[in-house]
PDB file of C-alpha atoms in Angstrom:
ATOM      1  CA  MET A 757     -10.501  -1.794 -18.328  1.00 59.00           C
ATOM      2  CA  GLY A 758     -11.152  -4.278 -15.577  1.00 67.00           C
ATOM      3  CA  SER A 759     -11.985  -1.541 -13.120  1.00 74.00           C
ATOM      4  CA  HIS A 760     -14.409   1.276 -13.156  1.00 82.00           C
ATOM      5  CA  ASP A 761     -12.059   3.442 -11.124  1.00 82.00           C
ATOM      6  CA  ASP A 762      -9.223   2.892 -13.699  1.00 80.00           C
ATOM      7  CA  ALA A 763     -11.479   3.741 -16.568  1.00 82.00           C
ATOM      8  CA  LEU A 764     -12.628   7.002 -14.858  1.00 85.00           C
ATOM      9  CA  ASP A 765      -8.973   7.893 -14.107  1.00 86.00           C
ATOM     10  CA  ILE A 766      -8.138   7.500 -17.651  1.00 85.00           C
ATOM     11  CA  VAL A 767     -10.889   9.544 -18.988  1.00 85.00           C
ATOM     12  CA  GLN A 768     -10.196  12.241 -16.424  1.00 88.00           C
ATOM     13  CA  ASP A 769      -6.512  12.384 -17.380  1.00 87.00           C
ATOM     14  CA  THR A 770      -7.297  12.505 -20.978  1.00 86.00           C
ATOM     15  CA  MET A 771      -9.739  15.372 -20.505  1.00 89.00           C
ATOM     16  CA  LEU A 772      -7.329  17.374 -18.385  1.00 90.00           C
ATOM     17  CA  SER A 773      -4.509  16.831 -20.988  1.00 89.00           C
ATOM     18  CA  LEU A 774      -6.896  17.935 -23.786  1.00 87.00           C
ATOM     19  CA  CYS A 775      -7.803  21.180 -21.806  1.00 89.00           C
ATOM     20  CA  LYS A 776      -4.403  21.889 -20.939  1.00 90.00           C
ATOM     21  CA  ASN A 777      -2.608  21.282 -24.266  1.00 90.00           C
ATOM     22  CA  TYR A 778      -5.308  21.923 -26.827  1.00 89.00           C
ATOM     23  CA  SER A 779      -7.667  24.666 -25.555  1.00 86.00           C
ATOM     24  CA  ALA A 780      -6.862  26.999 -28.506  1.00 90.00           C
ATOM     25  CA  LYS A 781      -7.949  24.307 -30.959  1.00 89.00           C
ATOM     26  CA  PRO A 782     -11.334  24.917 -32.828  1.00 89.00           C
ATOM     27  CA  GLU A 783     -14.259  23.127 -31.162  1.00 85.00           C
ATOM     28  CA  SER A 784     -14.912  20.948 -34.273  1.00 85.00           C
ATOM     29  CA  GLU A 785     -11.463  19.365 -33.850  1.00 84.00           C
ATOM     30  CA  LEU A 786     -11.702  18.638 -30.053  1.00 83.00           C
ATOM     31  CA  ALA A 787     -13.893  15.474 -30.293  1.00 82.00           C
ATOM     32  CA  PRO A 788     -11.669  13.462 -32.765  1.00 84.00           C
ATOM     33  CA  LEU A 789      -8.567  14.629 -30.824  1.00 83.00           C
ATOM     34  CA  PHE A 790     -10.077  13.633 -27.553  1.00 83.00           C
ATOM     35  CA  PHE A 791     -10.963  10.101 -28.777  1.00 80.00           C
ATOM     36  CA  ARG A 792      -7.581   9.640 -30.263  1.00 83.00           C
ATOM     37  CA  MET A 793      -5.918  10.636 -27.051  1.00 85.00           C
ATOM     38  CA  LEU A 794      -8.303   8.457 -25.066  1.00 81.00           C
ATOM     39  CA  ASN A 795      -7.502   5.432 -27.217  1.00 82.00           C
ATOM     40  CA  ASN A 796      -3.750   6.104 -26.801  1.00 81.00           C
ATOM     41  CA  ARG A 797      -4.209   6.178 -22.960  1.00 83.00           C
ATOM     42  CA  ILE A 798      -6.175   3.011 -22.923  1.00 80.00           C
ATOM     43  CA  MET A 799      -3.558   1.270 -25.184  1.00 79.00           C
ATOM     44  CA  ASP A 800      -0.788   2.603 -22.645  1.00 80.00           C
ATOM     45  CA  HIS A 801      -2.884   1.204 -19.789  1.00 77.00           C
ATOM     46  CA  PHE A 802      -2.992  -2.298 -21.284  1.00 75.00           C
ATOM     47  CA  ARG A 803       0.745  -2.218 -22.136  1.00 75.00           C
ATOM     48  CA  GLN A 804       1.486  -1.370 -18.575  1.00 75.00           C
ATOM     49  CA  VAL A 805      -0.789  -4.204 -17.200  1.00 72.00           C
ATOM     50  CA  LYS A 806       0.789  -6.612 -19.642  1.00 70.00           C
ATOM     51  CA  SER A 807       4.292  -5.477 -18.625  1.00 66.00           C
ATOM     52  CA  ARG A 808       3.458  -5.963 -14.929  1.00 66.00           C
ATOM     53  CA  SER A 809       2.005  -9.526 -15.517  1.00 65.00           C
ATOM     54  CA  GLN A 810       4.983 -10.521 -17.683  1.00 62.00           C
ATOM     55  CA  TRP A 811       7.406  -9.316 -15.038  1.00 62.00           C
ATOM     56  CA  LEU A 812       5.700 -11.430 -12.464  1.00 60.00           C
ATOM     57  CA  GLN A 813       5.794 -14.574 -14.803  1.00 59.00           C
ATOM     58  CA  GLU A 814       9.458 -13.951 -15.553  1.00 55.00           C
ATOM     59  CA  ALA A 815      10.321 -13.980 -11.905  1.00 54.00           C
ATOM     60  CA  ASP A 816      10.071 -17.791 -12.113  1.00 52.00           C
ATOM     61  CA  PRO A 817       9.830 -19.125 -15.466  1.00 51.00           C
ATOM     62  CA  ALA A 818      10.217 -22.697 -14.310  1.00 52.00           C
ATOM     63  CA  ARG A 819       6.957 -22.525 -12.414  1.00 50.00           C
ATOM     64  CA  PRO A 820       4.517 -25.006 -13.898  1.00 50.00           C
ATOM     65  CA  GLU A 821       1.134 -23.765 -15.247  1.00 49.00           C
ATOM     66  CA  PRO A 822      -1.739 -25.505 -13.562  1.00 45.00           C
ATOM     67  CA  ASP A 823      -3.962 -27.808 -15.664  1.00 45.00           C
ATOM     68  CA  ALA A 824      -6.986 -26.338 -17.387  1.00 44.00           C
ATOM     69  CA  GLN A 825      -9.024 -29.279 -15.994  1.00 45.00           C
ATOM     70  CA  ASP A 826      -8.546 -28.288 -12.428  1.00 45.00           C
ATOM     71  CA  GLY A 827     -11.294 -25.740 -12.952  1.00 49.00           C
ATOM     72  CA  SER A 828     -12.119 -23.436  -9.909  1.00 54.00           C
ATOM     73  CA  ALA A 829      -9.361 -25.020  -7.841  1.00 53.00           C
ATOM     74  CA  ALA A 830      -6.791 -23.915 -10.280  1.00 51.00           C
ATOM     75  CA  GLU A 831      -8.273 -20.437 -10.404  1.00 58.00           C
ATOM     76  CA  GLY A 832      -8.209 -20.216  -6.624  1.00 57.00           C
ATOM     77  CA  LEU A 833      -4.537 -21.343  -6.568  1.00 50.00           C
ATOM     78  CA  ARG A 834      -3.611 -18.836  -9.269  1.00 56.00           C
ATOM     79  CA  ALA A 835      -5.392 -16.005  -7.247  1.00 60.00           C
ATOM     80  CA  LEU A 836      -3.526 -17.031  -4.150  1.00 54.00           C
ATOM     81  CA  LEU A 837      -0.179 -17.201  -5.868  1.00 55.00           C
ATOM     82  CA  SER A 838      -0.836 -13.761  -7.420  1.00 67.00           C
ATOM     83  CA  GLU A 839      -1.606 -12.207  -4.112  1.00 69.00           C
ATOM     84  CA  ARG A 840       1.566 -13.725  -2.547  1.00 70.00           C
ATOM     85  CA  GLN A 841       3.621 -12.678  -5.530  1.00 70.00           C
ATOM     86  CA  LEU A 842       2.360  -9.049  -5.355  1.00 72.00           C
ATOM     87  CA  ALA A 843       2.943  -8.977  -1.623  1.00 76.00           C
ATOM     88  CA  ALA A 844       6.484 -10.364  -2.088  1.00 78.00           C
ATOM     89  CA  VAL A 845       7.238  -7.859  -4.899  1.00 77.00           C
ATOM     90  CA  SER A 846       5.952  -4.978  -2.780  1.00 78.00           C
ATOM     91  CA  GLU A 847       8.086  -6.100   0.198  1.00 83.00           C
ATOM     92  CA  ALA A 848      11.184  -6.487  -2.016  1.00 84.00           C
ATOM     93  CA  LEU A 849      10.547  -3.043  -3.486  1.00 83.00           C
ATOM     94  CA  ALA A 850      10.336  -1.492  -0.156  1.00 85.00           C
ATOM     95  CA  GLN A 851      13.859  -2.898   0.725  1.00 90.00           C
ATOM     96  CA  LEU A 852      15.513  -1.119  -2.264  1.00 90.00           C
ATOM     97  CA  PRO A 853      17.108   2.316  -1.811  1.00 92.00           C
ATOM     98  CA  ALA A 854      15.038   5.073  -3.142  1.00 90.00           C
ATOM     99  CA  ARG A 855      16.839   5.687  -6.398  1.00 92.00           C
ATOM    100  CA  GLN A 856      16.877   1.997  -7.219  1.00 91.00           C
ATOM    101  CA  GLN A 857      13.077   1.891  -6.531  1.00 88.00           C
ATOM    102  CA  GLU A 858      12.540   4.818  -8.787  1.00 88.00           C
ATOM    103  CA  ALA A 859      14.589   3.476 -11.571  1.00 89.00           C
ATOM    104  CA  PHE A 860      12.909  -0.076 -11.226  1.00 86.00           C
ATOM    105  CA  LEU A 861       9.406   1.382 -11.234  1.00 83.00           C
ATOM    106  CA  TRP A 862       9.978   3.731 -14.167  1.00 83.00           C
ATOM    107  CA  ARG A 863      11.674   1.060 -16.258  1.00 86.00           C
ATOM    108  CA  SER A 864       9.858  -2.205 -15.399  1.00 80.00           C
ATOM    109  CA  TRP A 865       6.500  -1.112 -14.120  1.00 75.00           C
ATOM    110  CA  GLU A 866       5.780   1.887 -16.277  1.00 76.00           C
ATOM    111  CA  GLY A 867       7.723   0.565 -19.319  1.00 79.00           C
ATOM    112  CA  GLN A 868       9.730   3.857 -19.758  1.00 84.00           C
ATOM    113  CA  SER A 869      12.890   3.865 -21.830  1.00 88.00           C
ATOM    114  CA  THR A 870      16.309   4.630 -20.289  1.00 91.00           C
ATOM    115  CA  ALA A 871      16.128   8.148 -21.661  1.00 91.00           C
ATOM    116  CA  GLN A 872      12.707   8.770 -20.357  1.00 89.00           C
ATOM    117  CA  THR A 873      13.636   7.419 -16.969  1.00 89.00           C
ATOM    118  CA  ALA A 874      16.740   9.609 -16.730  1.00 92.00           C
ATOM    119  CA  ALA A 875      14.545  12.647 -17.594  1.00 90.00           C
ATOM    120  CA  HIS A 876      12.123  11.733 -14.856  1.00 87.00           C
ATOM    121  CA  MET A 877      14.860  11.059 -12.392  1.00 89.00           C
ATOM    122  CA  GLY A 878      16.939  14.060 -13.251  1.00 91.00           C
ATOM    123  CA  CYS A 879      20.149  12.069 -13.813  1.00 93.00           C
ATOM    124  CA  THR A 880      22.168  10.542 -16.682  1.00 94.00           C
ATOM    125  CA  GLU A 881      21.178   7.412 -18.602  1.00 94.00           C
ATOM    126  CA  GLY A 882      24.327   5.683 -17.227  1.00 95.00           C
ATOM    127  CA  SER A 883      22.982   6.357 -13.684  1.00 94.00           C
ATOM    128  CA  VAL A 884      19.690   4.927 -14.496  1.00 93.00           C
ATOM    129  CA  LYS A 885      21.323   1.732 -15.954  1.00 95.00           C
ATOM    130  CA  THR A 886      23.336   1.246 -12.835  1.00 95.00           C
ATOM    131  CA  HIS A 887      20.356   1.826 -10.491  1.00 94.00           C
ATOM    132  CA  TYR A 888      18.121  -0.413 -12.551  1.00 92.00           C
ATOM    133  CA  SER A 889      20.652  -3.217 -12.734  1.00 93.00           C
ATOM    134  CA  ARG A 890      21.260  -3.122  -9.045  1.00 94.00           C
ATOM    135  CA  ALA A 891      17.446  -3.070  -8.408  1.00 90.00           C
ATOM    136  CA  LEU A 892      16.967  -6.100 -10.668  1.00 88.00           C
ATOM    137  CA  THR A 893      19.692  -8.007  -8.977  1.00 91.00           C
ATOM    138  CA  SER A 894      18.203  -7.248  -5.537  1.00 90.00           C
ATOM    139  CA  MET A 895      14.706  -8.051  -6.732  1.00 85.00           C
ATOM    140  CA  ARG A 896      15.838 -11.438  -8.182  1.00 84.00           C
ATOM    141  CA  GLN A 897      17.548 -12.395  -5.039  1.00 87.00           C
ATOM    142  CA  ALA A 898      14.555 -11.353  -2.805  1.00 84.00           C
ATOM    143  CA  LEU A 899      12.117 -13.211  -4.946  1.00 80.00           C
ATOM    144  CA  SER A 900      14.058 -16.320  -5.739  1.00 80.00           C
ATOM    145  CA  GLY A 901      12.564 -18.407  -2.935  1.00 71.00           C
ATOM    146  CA  LEU A 902       9.030 -17.297  -3.716  1.00 65.00           C
ATOM    147  CA  TRP A 903       8.101 -20.394  -5.600  1.00 54.00           C
ATOM    148  CA  PRO A 904       8.779 -23.857  -4.579  1.00 51.00           C
TER     149      PRO A 904
END
């Protein structure tokens, strides 16, 4: 998982969901069901992580990749860029209006569909599309000068 805390959160969420939704099931069916649910949560976690890292890379596709021969210097540079990128993304997100933030986070960060986002936000799919489009435009403008 990359983080002990993330792993514990996933196991806890899965256990709570199992108890809440399947408490009436026979005990013999609970273990296989739990492990299937846990596997699905883990896969969702990795999809979200992948989506987030892809979004950061897409912010500047022209940025060259450091040479593999650079060793630890390249790793240090990558870590520094990642910290700056995340700080810049956080700052740009904070500048968005609340509804645009919400649409952006549900769609880009959580990987939800337009319909799922609309249900979470309590609005129409058209409204989600508008908020998301405006958020993307603002984020692109805010992050355009991030890379040299």
